[in-house]
Short mmCIF file of C-alpha atoms in Angstrom, two decimals:
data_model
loop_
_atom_site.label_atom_id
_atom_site.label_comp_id
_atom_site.label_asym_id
_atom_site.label_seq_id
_atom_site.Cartn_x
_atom_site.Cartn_y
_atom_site.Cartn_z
CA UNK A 1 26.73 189.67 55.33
CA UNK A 2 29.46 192.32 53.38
CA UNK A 3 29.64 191.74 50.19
CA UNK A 4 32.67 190.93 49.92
CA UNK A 5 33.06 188.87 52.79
CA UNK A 6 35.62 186.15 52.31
CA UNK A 7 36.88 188.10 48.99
CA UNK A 8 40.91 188.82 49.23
CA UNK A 9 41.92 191.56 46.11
CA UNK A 10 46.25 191.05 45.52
CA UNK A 11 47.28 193.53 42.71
CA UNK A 12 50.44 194.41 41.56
CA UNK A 13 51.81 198.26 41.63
CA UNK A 14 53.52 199.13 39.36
CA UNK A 15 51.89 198.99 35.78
CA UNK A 16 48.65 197.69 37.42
CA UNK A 17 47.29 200.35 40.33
CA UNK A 18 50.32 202.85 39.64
CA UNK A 19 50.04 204.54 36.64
CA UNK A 20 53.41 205.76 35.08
CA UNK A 21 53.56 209.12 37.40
CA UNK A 22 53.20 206.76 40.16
CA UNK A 23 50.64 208.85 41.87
CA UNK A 24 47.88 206.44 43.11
CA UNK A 25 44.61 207.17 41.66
CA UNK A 26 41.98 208.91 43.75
CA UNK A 27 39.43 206.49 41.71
CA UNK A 28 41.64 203.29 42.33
CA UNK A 29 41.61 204.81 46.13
CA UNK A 30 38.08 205.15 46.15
CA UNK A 31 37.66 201.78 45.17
CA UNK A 32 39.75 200.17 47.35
CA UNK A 33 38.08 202.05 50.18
CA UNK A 34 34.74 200.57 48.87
CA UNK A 35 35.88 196.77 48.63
CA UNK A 36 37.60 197.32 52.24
CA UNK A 37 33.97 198.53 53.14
CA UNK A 38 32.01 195.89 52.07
CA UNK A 39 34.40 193.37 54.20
CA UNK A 40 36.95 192.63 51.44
CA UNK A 41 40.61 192.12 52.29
CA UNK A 42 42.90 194.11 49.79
CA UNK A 43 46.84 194.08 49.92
CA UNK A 44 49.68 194.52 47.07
CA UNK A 45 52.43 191.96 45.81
CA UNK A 46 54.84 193.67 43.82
CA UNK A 47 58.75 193.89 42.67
CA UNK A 48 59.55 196.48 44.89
CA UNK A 49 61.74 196.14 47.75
CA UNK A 50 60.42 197.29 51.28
CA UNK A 51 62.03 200.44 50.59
CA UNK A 52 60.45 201.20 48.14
CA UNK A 53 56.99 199.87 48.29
CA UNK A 54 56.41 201.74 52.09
CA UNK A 55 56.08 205.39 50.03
CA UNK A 56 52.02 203.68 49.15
CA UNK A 57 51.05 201.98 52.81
CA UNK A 58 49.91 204.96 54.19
CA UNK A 59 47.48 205.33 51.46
CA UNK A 60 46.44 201.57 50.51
CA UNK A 61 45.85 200.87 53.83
CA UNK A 62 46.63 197.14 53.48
CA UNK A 63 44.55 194.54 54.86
CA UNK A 64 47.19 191.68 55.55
CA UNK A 65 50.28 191.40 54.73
CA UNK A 66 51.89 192.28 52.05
CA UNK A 67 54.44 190.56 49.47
CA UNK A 68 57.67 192.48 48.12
CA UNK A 69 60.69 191.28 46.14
CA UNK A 70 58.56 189.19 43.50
CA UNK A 71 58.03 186.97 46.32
CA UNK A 72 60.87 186.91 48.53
CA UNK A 73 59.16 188.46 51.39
CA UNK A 74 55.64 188.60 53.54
CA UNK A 75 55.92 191.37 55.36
CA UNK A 76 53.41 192.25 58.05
CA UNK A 77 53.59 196.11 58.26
CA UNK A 78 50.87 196.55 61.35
CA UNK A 79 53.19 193.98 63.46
CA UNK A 80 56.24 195.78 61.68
CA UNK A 81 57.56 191.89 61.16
CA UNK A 82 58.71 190.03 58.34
CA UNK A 83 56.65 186.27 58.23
CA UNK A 84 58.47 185.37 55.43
CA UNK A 85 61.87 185.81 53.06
CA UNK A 86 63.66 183.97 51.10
CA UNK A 87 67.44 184.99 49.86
CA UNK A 88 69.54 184.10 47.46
CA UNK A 89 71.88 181.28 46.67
CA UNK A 90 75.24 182.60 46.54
CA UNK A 91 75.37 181.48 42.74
CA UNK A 92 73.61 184.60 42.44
CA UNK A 93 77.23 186.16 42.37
CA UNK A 94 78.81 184.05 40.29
CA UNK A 95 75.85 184.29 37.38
CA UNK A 96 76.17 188.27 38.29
CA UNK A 97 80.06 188.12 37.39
CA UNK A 98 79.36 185.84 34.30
CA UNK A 99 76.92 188.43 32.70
CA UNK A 100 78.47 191.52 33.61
CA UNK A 101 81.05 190.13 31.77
CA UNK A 102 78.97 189.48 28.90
CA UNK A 103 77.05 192.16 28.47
CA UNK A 104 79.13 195.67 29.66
CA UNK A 105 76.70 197.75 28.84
CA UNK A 106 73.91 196.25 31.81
CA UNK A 107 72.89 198.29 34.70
CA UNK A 108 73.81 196.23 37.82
CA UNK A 109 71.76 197.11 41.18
CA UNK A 110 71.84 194.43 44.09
CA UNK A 111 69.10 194.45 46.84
CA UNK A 112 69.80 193.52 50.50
CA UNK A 113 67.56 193.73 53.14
CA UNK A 114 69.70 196.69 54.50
CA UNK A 115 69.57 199.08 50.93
CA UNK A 116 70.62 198.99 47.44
CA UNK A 117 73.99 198.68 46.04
CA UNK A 118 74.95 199.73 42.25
CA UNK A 119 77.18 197.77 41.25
CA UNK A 120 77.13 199.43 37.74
CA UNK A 121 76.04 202.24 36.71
CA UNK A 122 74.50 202.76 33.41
CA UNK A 123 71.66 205.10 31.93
CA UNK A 124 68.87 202.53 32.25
CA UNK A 125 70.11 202.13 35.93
CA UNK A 126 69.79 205.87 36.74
CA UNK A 127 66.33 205.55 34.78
CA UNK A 128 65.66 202.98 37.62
CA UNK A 129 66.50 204.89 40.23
CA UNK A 130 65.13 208.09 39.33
CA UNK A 131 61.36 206.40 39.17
CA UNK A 132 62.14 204.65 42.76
CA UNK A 133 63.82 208.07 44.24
CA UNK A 134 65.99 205.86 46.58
CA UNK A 135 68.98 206.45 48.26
CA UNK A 136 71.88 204.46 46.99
CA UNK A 137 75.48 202.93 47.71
CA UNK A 138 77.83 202.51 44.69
CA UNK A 139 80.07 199.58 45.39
CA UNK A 140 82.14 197.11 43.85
CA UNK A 141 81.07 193.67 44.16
CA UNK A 142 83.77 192.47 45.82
CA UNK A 143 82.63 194.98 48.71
CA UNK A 144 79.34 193.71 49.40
CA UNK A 145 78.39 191.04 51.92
CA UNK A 146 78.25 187.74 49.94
CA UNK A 147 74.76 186.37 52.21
CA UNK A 148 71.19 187.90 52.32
CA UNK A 149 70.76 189.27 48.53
CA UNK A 150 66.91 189.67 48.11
CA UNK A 151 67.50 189.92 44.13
CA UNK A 152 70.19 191.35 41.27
CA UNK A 153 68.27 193.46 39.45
CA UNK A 154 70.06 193.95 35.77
CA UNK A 155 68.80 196.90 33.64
CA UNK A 156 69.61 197.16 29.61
CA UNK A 157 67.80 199.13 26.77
CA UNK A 158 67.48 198.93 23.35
CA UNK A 159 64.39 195.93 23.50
CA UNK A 160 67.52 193.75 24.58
CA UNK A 161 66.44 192.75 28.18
CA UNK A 162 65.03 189.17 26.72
CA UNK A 163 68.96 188.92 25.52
CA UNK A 164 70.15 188.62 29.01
CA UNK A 165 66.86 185.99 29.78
CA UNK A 166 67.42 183.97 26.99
CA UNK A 167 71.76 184.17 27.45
CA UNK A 168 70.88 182.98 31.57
CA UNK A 169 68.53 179.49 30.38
CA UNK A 170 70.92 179.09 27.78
CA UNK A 171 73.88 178.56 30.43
CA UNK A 172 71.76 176.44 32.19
CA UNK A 173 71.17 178.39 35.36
CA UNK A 174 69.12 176.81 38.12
CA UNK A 175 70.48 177.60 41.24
CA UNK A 176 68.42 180.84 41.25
CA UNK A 177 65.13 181.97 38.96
CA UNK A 178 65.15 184.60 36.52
CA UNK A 179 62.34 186.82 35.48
CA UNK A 180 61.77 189.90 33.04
CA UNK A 181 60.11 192.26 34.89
CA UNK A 182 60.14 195.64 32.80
CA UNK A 183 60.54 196.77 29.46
CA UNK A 184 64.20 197.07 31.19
CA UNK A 185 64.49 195.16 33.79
CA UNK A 186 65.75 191.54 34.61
CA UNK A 187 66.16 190.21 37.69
CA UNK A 188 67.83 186.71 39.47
CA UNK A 189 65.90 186.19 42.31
CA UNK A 190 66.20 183.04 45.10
CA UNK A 191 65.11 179.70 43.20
CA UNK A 192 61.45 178.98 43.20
CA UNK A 193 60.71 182.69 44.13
CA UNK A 194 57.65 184.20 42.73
CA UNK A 195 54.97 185.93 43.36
CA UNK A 196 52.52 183.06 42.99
CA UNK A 197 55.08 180.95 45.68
CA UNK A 198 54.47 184.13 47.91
CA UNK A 199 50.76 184.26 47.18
CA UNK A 200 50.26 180.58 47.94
CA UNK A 201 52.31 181.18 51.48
CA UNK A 202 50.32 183.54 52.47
CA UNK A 203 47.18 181.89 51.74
CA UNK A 204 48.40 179.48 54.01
CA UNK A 205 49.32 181.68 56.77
CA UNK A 206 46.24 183.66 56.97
CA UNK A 207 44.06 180.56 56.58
CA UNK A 208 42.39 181.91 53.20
CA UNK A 209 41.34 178.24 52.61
CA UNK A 210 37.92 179.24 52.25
CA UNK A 211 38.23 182.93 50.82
CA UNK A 212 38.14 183.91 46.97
CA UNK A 213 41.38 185.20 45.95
CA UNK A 214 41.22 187.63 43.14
CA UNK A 215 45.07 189.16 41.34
CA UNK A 216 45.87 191.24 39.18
CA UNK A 217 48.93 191.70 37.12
CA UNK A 218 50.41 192.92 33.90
CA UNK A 219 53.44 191.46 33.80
CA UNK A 220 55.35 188.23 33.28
CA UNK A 221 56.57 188.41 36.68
CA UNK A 222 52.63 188.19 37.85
CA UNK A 223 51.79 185.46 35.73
CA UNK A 224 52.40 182.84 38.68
CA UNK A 225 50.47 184.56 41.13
CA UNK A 226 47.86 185.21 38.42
CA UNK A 227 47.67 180.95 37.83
CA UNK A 228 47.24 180.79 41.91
CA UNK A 229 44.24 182.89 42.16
CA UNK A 230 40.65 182.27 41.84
CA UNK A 231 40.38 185.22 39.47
CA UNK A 232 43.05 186.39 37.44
CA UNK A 233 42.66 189.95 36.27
CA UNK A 234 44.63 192.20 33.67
CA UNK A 235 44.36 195.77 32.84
CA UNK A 236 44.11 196.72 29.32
CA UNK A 237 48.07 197.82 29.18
CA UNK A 238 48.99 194.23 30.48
CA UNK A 239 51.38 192.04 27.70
CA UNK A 240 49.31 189.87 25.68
CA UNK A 241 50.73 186.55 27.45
CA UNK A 242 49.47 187.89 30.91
CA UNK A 243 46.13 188.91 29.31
CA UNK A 244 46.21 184.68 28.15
CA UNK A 245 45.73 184.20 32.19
CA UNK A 246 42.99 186.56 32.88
CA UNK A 247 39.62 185.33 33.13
CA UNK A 248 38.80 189.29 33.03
CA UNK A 249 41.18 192.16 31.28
CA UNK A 250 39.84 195.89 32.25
CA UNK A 251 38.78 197.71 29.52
CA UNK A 252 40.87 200.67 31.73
CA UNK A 253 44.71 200.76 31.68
CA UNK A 254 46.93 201.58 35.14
CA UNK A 255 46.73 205.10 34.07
CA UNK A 256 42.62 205.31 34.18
CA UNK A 257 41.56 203.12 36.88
CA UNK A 258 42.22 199.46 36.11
CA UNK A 259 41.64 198.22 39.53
CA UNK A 260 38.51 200.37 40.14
CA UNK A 261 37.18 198.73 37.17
CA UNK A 262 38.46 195.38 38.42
CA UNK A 263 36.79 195.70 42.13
CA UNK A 264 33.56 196.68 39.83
CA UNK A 265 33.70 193.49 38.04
CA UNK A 266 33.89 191.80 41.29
CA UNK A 267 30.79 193.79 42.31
CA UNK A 268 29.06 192.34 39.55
CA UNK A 269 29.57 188.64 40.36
CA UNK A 270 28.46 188.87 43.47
#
């Protein structure tokens, strides 16, 4: 028997498998290749919208489906079909015009299934967009469709993003969920979406019931999914609160083959 039969690998992208020039790794490739060999079942749950997550399928080759929007969708790319998504309440808007109120200087970029929409443009926004390199529609927010947001994501400098996290659960906001997910970035996602809510969906869909699931993640926004596996992994560059989850941090960081080093340590428990 492989392996790495009954072995599922989940990793987040960006600051996990893509380093910061967001050029896959030939030795994270390799890797990969070698788990997939050995009868392992790899995908990718990340932040990114469909959009801009499809630039790396060609190359990761995944194995089931895959999980986008910090959980708001399981998308099936061989079938080309979504199994899952979840949207946003339409409070989303309201809590939207409450801190773009508050905070002027915030980046404002809102996700539907059909492309992004800036809503505001600032220089942490264009920062945004200019490591995604995707087309974009400025717009007020009074022209945008008020059903079928995948997530607001707000963008501010400075070390402030925590600001707009701590100003959101100090107004009380539950009709969505909120999550820091850059040095930058903040995002209001549908309630009870995360990657861990995902994670555990799709363990039920494929019937992993059986399987090992190993994650990785290095970021708050991982830190459910992380919880959810069997084996939680970090790579050396993760924050110190997702490295409390790990049962294994990489001595590697994203830019030096954390997940090769990962898929090794897997090796070595078999």
């Amino acid at each position: 028997m492989p392996k790495f039969s009954n072995t599922v690998l989940v990793t987040d992208l960006d600051g996990t498998l893509l380093p910061h020039n967001k050029i896959l790794n030939e030795k994270d490739l390799n890797a990969i290749e070698y788990f997939r060999q050995n009868g392992g079942i790899f995908t990718i749950a990340t932040g990114r919208i469909i959009q801009a997550a499809e630039q790396f399928f060609a190359d990761l080759k995944p194995d089931a489906p895959v999980i986008l929007n910090n959980g708001g969708l399981i998308y099936d790319i061989d079938r080309q079909k979504t199994l899952f998504e979840h949207c946003a309440d339409d409070a989303a808007r309201d809590y939207t015009i409450e801190l773009m109120e508050r905070f002027p200087e915030m980046g404002v970029e809102i996700n539907l299934s059909d492309g992004i929409y800036v809503v505001r443009m600032t220089e942490w926004e264009q920062l945004h967009l200019s490591i995604t390199h995707l087309p974009y529609t400025e717009k007020s927010l009074e022209e945008i469709p008020r059903n079928g947001w995948c997530k607001v994501l707000y963008s501010m400098g400075g070390g402030r993003v925590k600001e707009l996290y701590d100003y959101a659960a100090k107004m009380g906001w539950d009709k969505t969920s909120f999550v820091i997910s850059g040095d930058f970035l903040f995002e209001c996602l549908p309630k009870g979406c995360t990657k861990g809510s995902a994670l555990k969906e799709l363990w039920t869909i494929e019937k992993w019931n059986t399987f090992t699931v190993a994650a990785a993640g290095d970021y708050n926004n991982d830190l459910e999914m992380l919880e959810f596996a069997d084996i939680a992994i970090a790579p050396q560059n993760a924050q110190d609160i997702v490295k409390g989850y790990a049962d294994y941090v990489t001595k590697a960081t994203c830019q030096d083959g954390a997940i090769a080093e990962a898929i090794d340590y897997l090796d070595k428990l078999k």
